[in-house]
PDB file of C-alpha atoms in Angstrom:
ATOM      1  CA  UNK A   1      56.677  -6.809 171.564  1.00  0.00           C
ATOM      2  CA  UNK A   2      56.618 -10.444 171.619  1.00  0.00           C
ATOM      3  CA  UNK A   3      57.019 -13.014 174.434  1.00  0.00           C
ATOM      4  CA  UNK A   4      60.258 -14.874 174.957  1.00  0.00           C
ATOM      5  CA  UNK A   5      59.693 -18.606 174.815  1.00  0.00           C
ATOM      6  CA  UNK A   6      55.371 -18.561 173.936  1.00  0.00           C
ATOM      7  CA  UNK A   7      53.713 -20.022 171.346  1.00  0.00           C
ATOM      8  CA  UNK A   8      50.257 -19.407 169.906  1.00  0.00           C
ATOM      9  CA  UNK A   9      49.382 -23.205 170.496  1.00  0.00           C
ATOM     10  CA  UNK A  10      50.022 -22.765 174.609  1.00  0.00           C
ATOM     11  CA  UNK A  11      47.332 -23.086 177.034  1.00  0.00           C
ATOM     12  CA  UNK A  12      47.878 -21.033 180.188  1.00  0.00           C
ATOM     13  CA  UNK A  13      49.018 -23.770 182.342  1.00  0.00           C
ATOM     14  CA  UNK A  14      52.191 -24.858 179.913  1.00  0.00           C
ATOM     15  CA  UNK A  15      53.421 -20.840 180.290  1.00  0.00           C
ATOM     16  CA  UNK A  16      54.172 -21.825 184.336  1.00  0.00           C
ATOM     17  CA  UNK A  17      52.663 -18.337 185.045  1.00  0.00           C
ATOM     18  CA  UNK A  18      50.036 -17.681 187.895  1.00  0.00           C
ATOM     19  CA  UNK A  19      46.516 -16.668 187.066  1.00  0.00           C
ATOM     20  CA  UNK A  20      44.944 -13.603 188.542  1.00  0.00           C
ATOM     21  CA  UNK A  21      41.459 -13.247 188.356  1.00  0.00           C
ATOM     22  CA  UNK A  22      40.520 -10.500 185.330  1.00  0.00           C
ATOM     23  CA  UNK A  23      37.243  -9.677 186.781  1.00  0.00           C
ATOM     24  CA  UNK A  24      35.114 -10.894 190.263  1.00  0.00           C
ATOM     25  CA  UNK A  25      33.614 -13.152 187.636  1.00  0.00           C
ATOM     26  CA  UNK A  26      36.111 -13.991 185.833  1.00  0.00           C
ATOM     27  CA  UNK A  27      38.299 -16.177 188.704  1.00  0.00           C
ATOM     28  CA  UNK A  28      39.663 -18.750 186.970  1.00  0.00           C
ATOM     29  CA  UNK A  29      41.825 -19.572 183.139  1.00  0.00           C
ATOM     30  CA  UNK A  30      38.148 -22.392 183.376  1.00  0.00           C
ATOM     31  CA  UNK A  31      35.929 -18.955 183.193  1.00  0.00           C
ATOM     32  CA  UNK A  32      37.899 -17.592 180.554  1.00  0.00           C
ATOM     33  CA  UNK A  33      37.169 -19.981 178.664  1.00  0.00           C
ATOM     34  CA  UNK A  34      33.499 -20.550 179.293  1.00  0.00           C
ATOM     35  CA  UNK A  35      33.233 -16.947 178.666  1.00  0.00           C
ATOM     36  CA  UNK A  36      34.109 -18.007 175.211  1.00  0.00           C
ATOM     37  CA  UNK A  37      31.226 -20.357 175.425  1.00  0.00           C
ATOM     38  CA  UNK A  38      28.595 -19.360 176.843  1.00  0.00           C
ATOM     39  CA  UNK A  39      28.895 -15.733 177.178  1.00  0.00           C
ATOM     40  CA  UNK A  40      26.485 -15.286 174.211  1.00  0.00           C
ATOM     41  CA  UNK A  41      23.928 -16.871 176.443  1.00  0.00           C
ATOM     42  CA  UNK A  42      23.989 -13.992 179.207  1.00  0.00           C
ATOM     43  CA  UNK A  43      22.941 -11.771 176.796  1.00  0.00           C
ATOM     44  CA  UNK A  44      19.727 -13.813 176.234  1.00  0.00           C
ATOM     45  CA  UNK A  45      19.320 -15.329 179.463  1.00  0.00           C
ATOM     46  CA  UNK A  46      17.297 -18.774 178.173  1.00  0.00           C
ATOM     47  CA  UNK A  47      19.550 -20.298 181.541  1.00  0.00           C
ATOM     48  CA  UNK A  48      22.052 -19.703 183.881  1.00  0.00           C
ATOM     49  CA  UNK A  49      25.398 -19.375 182.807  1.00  0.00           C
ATOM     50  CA  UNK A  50      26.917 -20.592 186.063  1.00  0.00           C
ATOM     51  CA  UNK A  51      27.273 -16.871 187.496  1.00  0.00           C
ATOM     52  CA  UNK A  52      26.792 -16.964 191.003  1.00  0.00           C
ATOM     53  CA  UNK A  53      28.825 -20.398 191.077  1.00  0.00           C
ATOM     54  CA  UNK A  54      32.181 -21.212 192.074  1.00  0.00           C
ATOM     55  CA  UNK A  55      32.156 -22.126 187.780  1.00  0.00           C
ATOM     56  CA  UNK A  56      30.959 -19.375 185.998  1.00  0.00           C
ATOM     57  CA  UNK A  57      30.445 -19.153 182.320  1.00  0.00           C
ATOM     58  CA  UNK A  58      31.332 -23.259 182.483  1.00  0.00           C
ATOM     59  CA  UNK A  59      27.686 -24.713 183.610  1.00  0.00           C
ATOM     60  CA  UNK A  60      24.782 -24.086 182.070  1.00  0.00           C
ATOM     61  CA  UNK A  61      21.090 -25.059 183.262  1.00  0.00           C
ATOM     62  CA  UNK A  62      17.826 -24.151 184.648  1.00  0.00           C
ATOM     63  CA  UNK A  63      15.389 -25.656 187.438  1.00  0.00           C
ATOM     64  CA  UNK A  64      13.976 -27.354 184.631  1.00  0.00           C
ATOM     65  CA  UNK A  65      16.596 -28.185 182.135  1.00  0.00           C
ATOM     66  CA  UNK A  66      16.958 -31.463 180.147  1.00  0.00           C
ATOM     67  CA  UNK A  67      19.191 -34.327 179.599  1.00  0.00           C
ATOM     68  CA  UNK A  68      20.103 -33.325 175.972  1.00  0.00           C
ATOM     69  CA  UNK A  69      21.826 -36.147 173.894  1.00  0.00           C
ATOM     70  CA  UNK A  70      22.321 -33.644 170.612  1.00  0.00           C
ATOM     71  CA  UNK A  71      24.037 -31.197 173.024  1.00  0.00           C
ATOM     72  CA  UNK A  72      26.423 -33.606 174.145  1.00  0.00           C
ATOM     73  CA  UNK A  73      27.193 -35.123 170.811  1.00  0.00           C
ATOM     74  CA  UNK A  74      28.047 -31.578 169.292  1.00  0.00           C
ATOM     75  CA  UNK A  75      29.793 -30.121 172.141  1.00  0.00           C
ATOM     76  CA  UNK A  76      31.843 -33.521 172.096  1.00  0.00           C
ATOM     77  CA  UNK A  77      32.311 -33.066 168.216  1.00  0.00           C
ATOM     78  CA  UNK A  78      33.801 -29.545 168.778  1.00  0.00           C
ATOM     79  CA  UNK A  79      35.954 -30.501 171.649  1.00  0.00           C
ATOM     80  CA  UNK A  80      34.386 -29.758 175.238  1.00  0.00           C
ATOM     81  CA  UNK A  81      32.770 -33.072 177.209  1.00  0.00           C
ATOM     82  CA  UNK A  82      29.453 -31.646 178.477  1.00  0.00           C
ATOM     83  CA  UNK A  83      28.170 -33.602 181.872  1.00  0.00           C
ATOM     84  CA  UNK A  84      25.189 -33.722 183.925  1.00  0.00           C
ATOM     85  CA  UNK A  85      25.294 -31.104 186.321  1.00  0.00           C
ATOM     86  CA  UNK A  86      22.759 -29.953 189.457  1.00  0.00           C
ATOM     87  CA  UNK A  87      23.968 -26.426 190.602  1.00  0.00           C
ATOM     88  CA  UNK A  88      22.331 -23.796 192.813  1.00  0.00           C
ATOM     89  CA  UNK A  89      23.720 -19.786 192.166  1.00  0.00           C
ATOM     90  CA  UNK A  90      23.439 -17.606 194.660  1.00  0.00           C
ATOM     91  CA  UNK A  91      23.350 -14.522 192.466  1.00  0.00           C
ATOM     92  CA  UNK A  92      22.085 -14.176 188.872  1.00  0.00           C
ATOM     93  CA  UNK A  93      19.776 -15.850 187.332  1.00  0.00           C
ATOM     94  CA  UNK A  94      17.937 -18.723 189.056  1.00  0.00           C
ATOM     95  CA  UNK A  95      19.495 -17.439 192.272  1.00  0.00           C
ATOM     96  CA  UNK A  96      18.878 -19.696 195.133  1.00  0.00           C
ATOM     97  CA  UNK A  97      16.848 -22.269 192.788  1.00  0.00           C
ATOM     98  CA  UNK A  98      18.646 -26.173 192.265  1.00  0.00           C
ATOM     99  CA  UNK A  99      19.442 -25.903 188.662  1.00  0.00           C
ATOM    100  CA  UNK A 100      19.949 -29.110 186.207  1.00  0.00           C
ATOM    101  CA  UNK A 101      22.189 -28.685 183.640  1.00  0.00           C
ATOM    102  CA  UNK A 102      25.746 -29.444 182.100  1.00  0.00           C
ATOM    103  CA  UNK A 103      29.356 -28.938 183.166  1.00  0.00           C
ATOM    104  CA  UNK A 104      31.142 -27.653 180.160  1.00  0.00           C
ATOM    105  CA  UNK A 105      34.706 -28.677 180.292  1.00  0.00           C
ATOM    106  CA  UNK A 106      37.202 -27.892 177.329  1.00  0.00           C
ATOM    107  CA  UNK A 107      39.367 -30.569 175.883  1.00  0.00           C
ATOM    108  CA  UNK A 108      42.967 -29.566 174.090  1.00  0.00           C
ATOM    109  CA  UNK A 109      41.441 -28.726 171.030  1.00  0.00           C
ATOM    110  CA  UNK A 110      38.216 -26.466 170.997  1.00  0.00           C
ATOM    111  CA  UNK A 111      36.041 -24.743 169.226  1.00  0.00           C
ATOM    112  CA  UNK A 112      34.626 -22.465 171.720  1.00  0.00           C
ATOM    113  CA  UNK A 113      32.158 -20.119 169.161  1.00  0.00           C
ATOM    114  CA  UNK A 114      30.737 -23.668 167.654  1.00  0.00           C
ATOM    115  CA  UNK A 115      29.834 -24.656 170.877  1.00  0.00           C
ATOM    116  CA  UNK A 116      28.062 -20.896 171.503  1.00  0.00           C
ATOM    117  CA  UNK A 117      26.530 -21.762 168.236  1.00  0.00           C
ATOM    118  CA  UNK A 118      25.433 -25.266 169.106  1.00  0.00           C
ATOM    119  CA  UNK A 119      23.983 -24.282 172.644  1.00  0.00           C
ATOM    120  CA  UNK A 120      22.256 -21.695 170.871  1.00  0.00           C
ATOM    121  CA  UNK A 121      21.141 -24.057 168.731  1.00  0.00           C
ATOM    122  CA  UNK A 122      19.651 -26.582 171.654  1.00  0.00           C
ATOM    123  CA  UNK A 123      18.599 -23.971 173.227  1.00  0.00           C
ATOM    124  CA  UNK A 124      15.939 -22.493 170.966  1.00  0.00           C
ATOM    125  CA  UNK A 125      14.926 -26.314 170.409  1.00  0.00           C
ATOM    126  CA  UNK A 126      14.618 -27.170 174.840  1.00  0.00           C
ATOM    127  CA  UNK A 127      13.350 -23.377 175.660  1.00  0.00           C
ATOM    128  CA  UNK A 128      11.760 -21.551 172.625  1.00  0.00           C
ATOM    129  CA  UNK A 129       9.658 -19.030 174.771  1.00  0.00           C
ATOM    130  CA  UNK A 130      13.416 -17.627 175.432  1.00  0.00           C
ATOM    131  CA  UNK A 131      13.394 -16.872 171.467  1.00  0.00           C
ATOM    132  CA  UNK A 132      10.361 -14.994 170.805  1.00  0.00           C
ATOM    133  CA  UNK A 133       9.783 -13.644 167.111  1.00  0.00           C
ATOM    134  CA  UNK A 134      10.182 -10.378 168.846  1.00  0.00           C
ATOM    135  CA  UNK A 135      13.314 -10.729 170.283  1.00  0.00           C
ATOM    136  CA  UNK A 136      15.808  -8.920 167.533  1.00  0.00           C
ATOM    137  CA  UNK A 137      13.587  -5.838 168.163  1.00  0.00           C
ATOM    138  CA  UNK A 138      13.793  -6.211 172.160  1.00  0.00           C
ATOM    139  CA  UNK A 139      17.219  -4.544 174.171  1.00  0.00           C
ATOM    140  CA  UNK A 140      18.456  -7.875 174.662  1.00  0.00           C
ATOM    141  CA  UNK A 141      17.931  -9.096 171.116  1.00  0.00           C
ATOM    142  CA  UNK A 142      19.566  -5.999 169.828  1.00  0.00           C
ATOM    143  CA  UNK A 143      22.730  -6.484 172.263  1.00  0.00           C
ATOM    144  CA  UNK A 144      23.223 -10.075 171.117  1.00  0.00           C
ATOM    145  CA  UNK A 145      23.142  -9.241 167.712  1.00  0.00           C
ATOM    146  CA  UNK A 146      26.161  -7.004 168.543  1.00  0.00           C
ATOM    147  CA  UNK A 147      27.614  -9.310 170.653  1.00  0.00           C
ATOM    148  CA  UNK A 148      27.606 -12.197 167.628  1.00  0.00           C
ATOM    149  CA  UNK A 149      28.304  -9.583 165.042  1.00  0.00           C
ATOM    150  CA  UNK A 150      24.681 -10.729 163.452  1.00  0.00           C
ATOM    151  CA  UNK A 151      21.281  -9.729 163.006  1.00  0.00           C
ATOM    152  CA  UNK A 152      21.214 -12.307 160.377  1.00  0.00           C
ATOM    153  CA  UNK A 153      22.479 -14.731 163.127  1.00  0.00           C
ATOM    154  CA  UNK A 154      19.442 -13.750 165.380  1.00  0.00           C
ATOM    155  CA  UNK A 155      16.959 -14.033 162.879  1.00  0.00           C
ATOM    156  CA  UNK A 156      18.130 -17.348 162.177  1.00  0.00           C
ATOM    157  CA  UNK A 157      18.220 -18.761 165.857  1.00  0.00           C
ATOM    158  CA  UNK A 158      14.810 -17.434 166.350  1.00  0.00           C
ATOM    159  CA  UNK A 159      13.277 -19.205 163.391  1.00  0.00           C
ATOM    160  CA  UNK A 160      14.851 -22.727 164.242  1.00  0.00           C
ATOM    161  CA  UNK A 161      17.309 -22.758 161.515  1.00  0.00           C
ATOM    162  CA  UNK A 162      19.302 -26.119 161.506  1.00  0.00           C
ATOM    163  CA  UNK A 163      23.089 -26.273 163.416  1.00  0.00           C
ATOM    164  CA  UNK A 164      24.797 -26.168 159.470  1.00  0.00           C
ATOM    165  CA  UNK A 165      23.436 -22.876 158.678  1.00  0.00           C
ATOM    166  CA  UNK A 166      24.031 -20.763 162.159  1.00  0.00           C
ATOM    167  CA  UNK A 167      27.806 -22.089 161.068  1.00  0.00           C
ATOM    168  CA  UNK A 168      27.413 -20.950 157.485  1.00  0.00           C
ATOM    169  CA  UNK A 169      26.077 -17.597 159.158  1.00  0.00           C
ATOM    170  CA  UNK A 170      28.715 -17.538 161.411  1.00  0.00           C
ATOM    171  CA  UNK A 171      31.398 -18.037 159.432  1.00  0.00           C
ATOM    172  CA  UNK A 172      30.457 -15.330 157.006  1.00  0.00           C
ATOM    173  CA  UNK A 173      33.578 -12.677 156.943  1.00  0.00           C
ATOM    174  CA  UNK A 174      36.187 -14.695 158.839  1.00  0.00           C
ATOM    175  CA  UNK A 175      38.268 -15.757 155.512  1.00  0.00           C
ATOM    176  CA  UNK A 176      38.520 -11.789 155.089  1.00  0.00           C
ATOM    177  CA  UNK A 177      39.605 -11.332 158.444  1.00  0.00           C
ATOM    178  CA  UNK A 178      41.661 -13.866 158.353  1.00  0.00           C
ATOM    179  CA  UNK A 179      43.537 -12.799 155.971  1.00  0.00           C
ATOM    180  CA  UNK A 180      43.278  -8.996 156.930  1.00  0.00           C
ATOM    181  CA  UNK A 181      45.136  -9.712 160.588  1.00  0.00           C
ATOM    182  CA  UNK A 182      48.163 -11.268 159.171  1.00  0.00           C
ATOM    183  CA  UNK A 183      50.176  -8.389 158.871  1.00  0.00           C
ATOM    184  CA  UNK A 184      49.448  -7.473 162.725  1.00  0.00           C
ATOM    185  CA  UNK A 185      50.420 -11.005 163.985  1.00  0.00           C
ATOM    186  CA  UNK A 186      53.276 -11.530 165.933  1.00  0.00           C
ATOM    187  CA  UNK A 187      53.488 -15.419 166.369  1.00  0.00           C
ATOM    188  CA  UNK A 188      52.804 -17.880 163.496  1.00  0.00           C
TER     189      UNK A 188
END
């Protein structure tokens, strides 16, 4: 059944609806859309994700997190400004610790799993005891390779592979898809 008056290029705000919160941690259209983001990162836990925050799934950091000039430039590249951030959660991880970090804030036009990709990326370069050459073995490994559809992917973060080829990775099956979904879409 489609919508009257939507279109697949509307942000929540320009439908004049009200938002109601889709999960405790889920309170705001903002944590939607970190959840895009960063919710990759939960199932690794290399930082906090913001949970425990009044912005969860849109900061990221740890007590001892870097200024990271490659994270900003990509983010900025794929269309969410990053900023310095100091947050303290008062659940999850890091709870009741200061954590430095970044603000992730989306811009009209975003590309939510490069940015996973690209924190992913930073990540393993800023904390690489969070990407042992165990880890596709371990629980967590195993439910982040479900999570990004990967083993391959995993493999790839854990042995440093450059930002280009997580993308090539990534993008592995989406034409398919792509083209495989048409049928069942309602909106152009």
């Amino acid at each position: 059944m489609r919508c009257k008056r939507w279109k697949r290029g509307m942000t929540w705000e320009e439908t004049g609806l009200r938002w109601y919160a889709t999960s405790p941690n889920i309170p705001t259209i903002n944590a939607v859309r970190g959840y895009a983001m960063t919710g990759l990162l939960g199932e690794l836990g290399p930082c906090s994700i913001g949970m425990g925050t009044a912005s969860p799934f849109t900061a990221i950091g740890a007590p001892d997190f870097p200024r990271d000039t490659l994270l900003e430039i990509h983010c900025k590249r794929y269309g969410v400004l990053a900023s310095r951030a100091r947050f303290q959660p008062t659940s999850a991880k890091y709870a009741n610790t200061v954590c430095e970090g970044y603000y992730l804030s989306t811009q009209r036009s975003w590309k939510p799993y490069h940015v996973a990709l690209t924190l992913l990326w930073r990540l393993r370069s800023l904390r690489p005891e969070s990407f042992p050459d165990t880890l596709a073995a371990t629980k967590h490994g195993k439910m982040f390779a479900k999570a990004c559809g990967s083993s391959e992917l995993v493999a790839a973060i854990v042995n440093g592979k450059p930002l280009a080829e997580l993308e090539r990775i990534g993008r592995k099956g989406v034409e398919d898809f792509v083209e495989r979904r048409k049928k069942h879409l309602l909106y152009d």
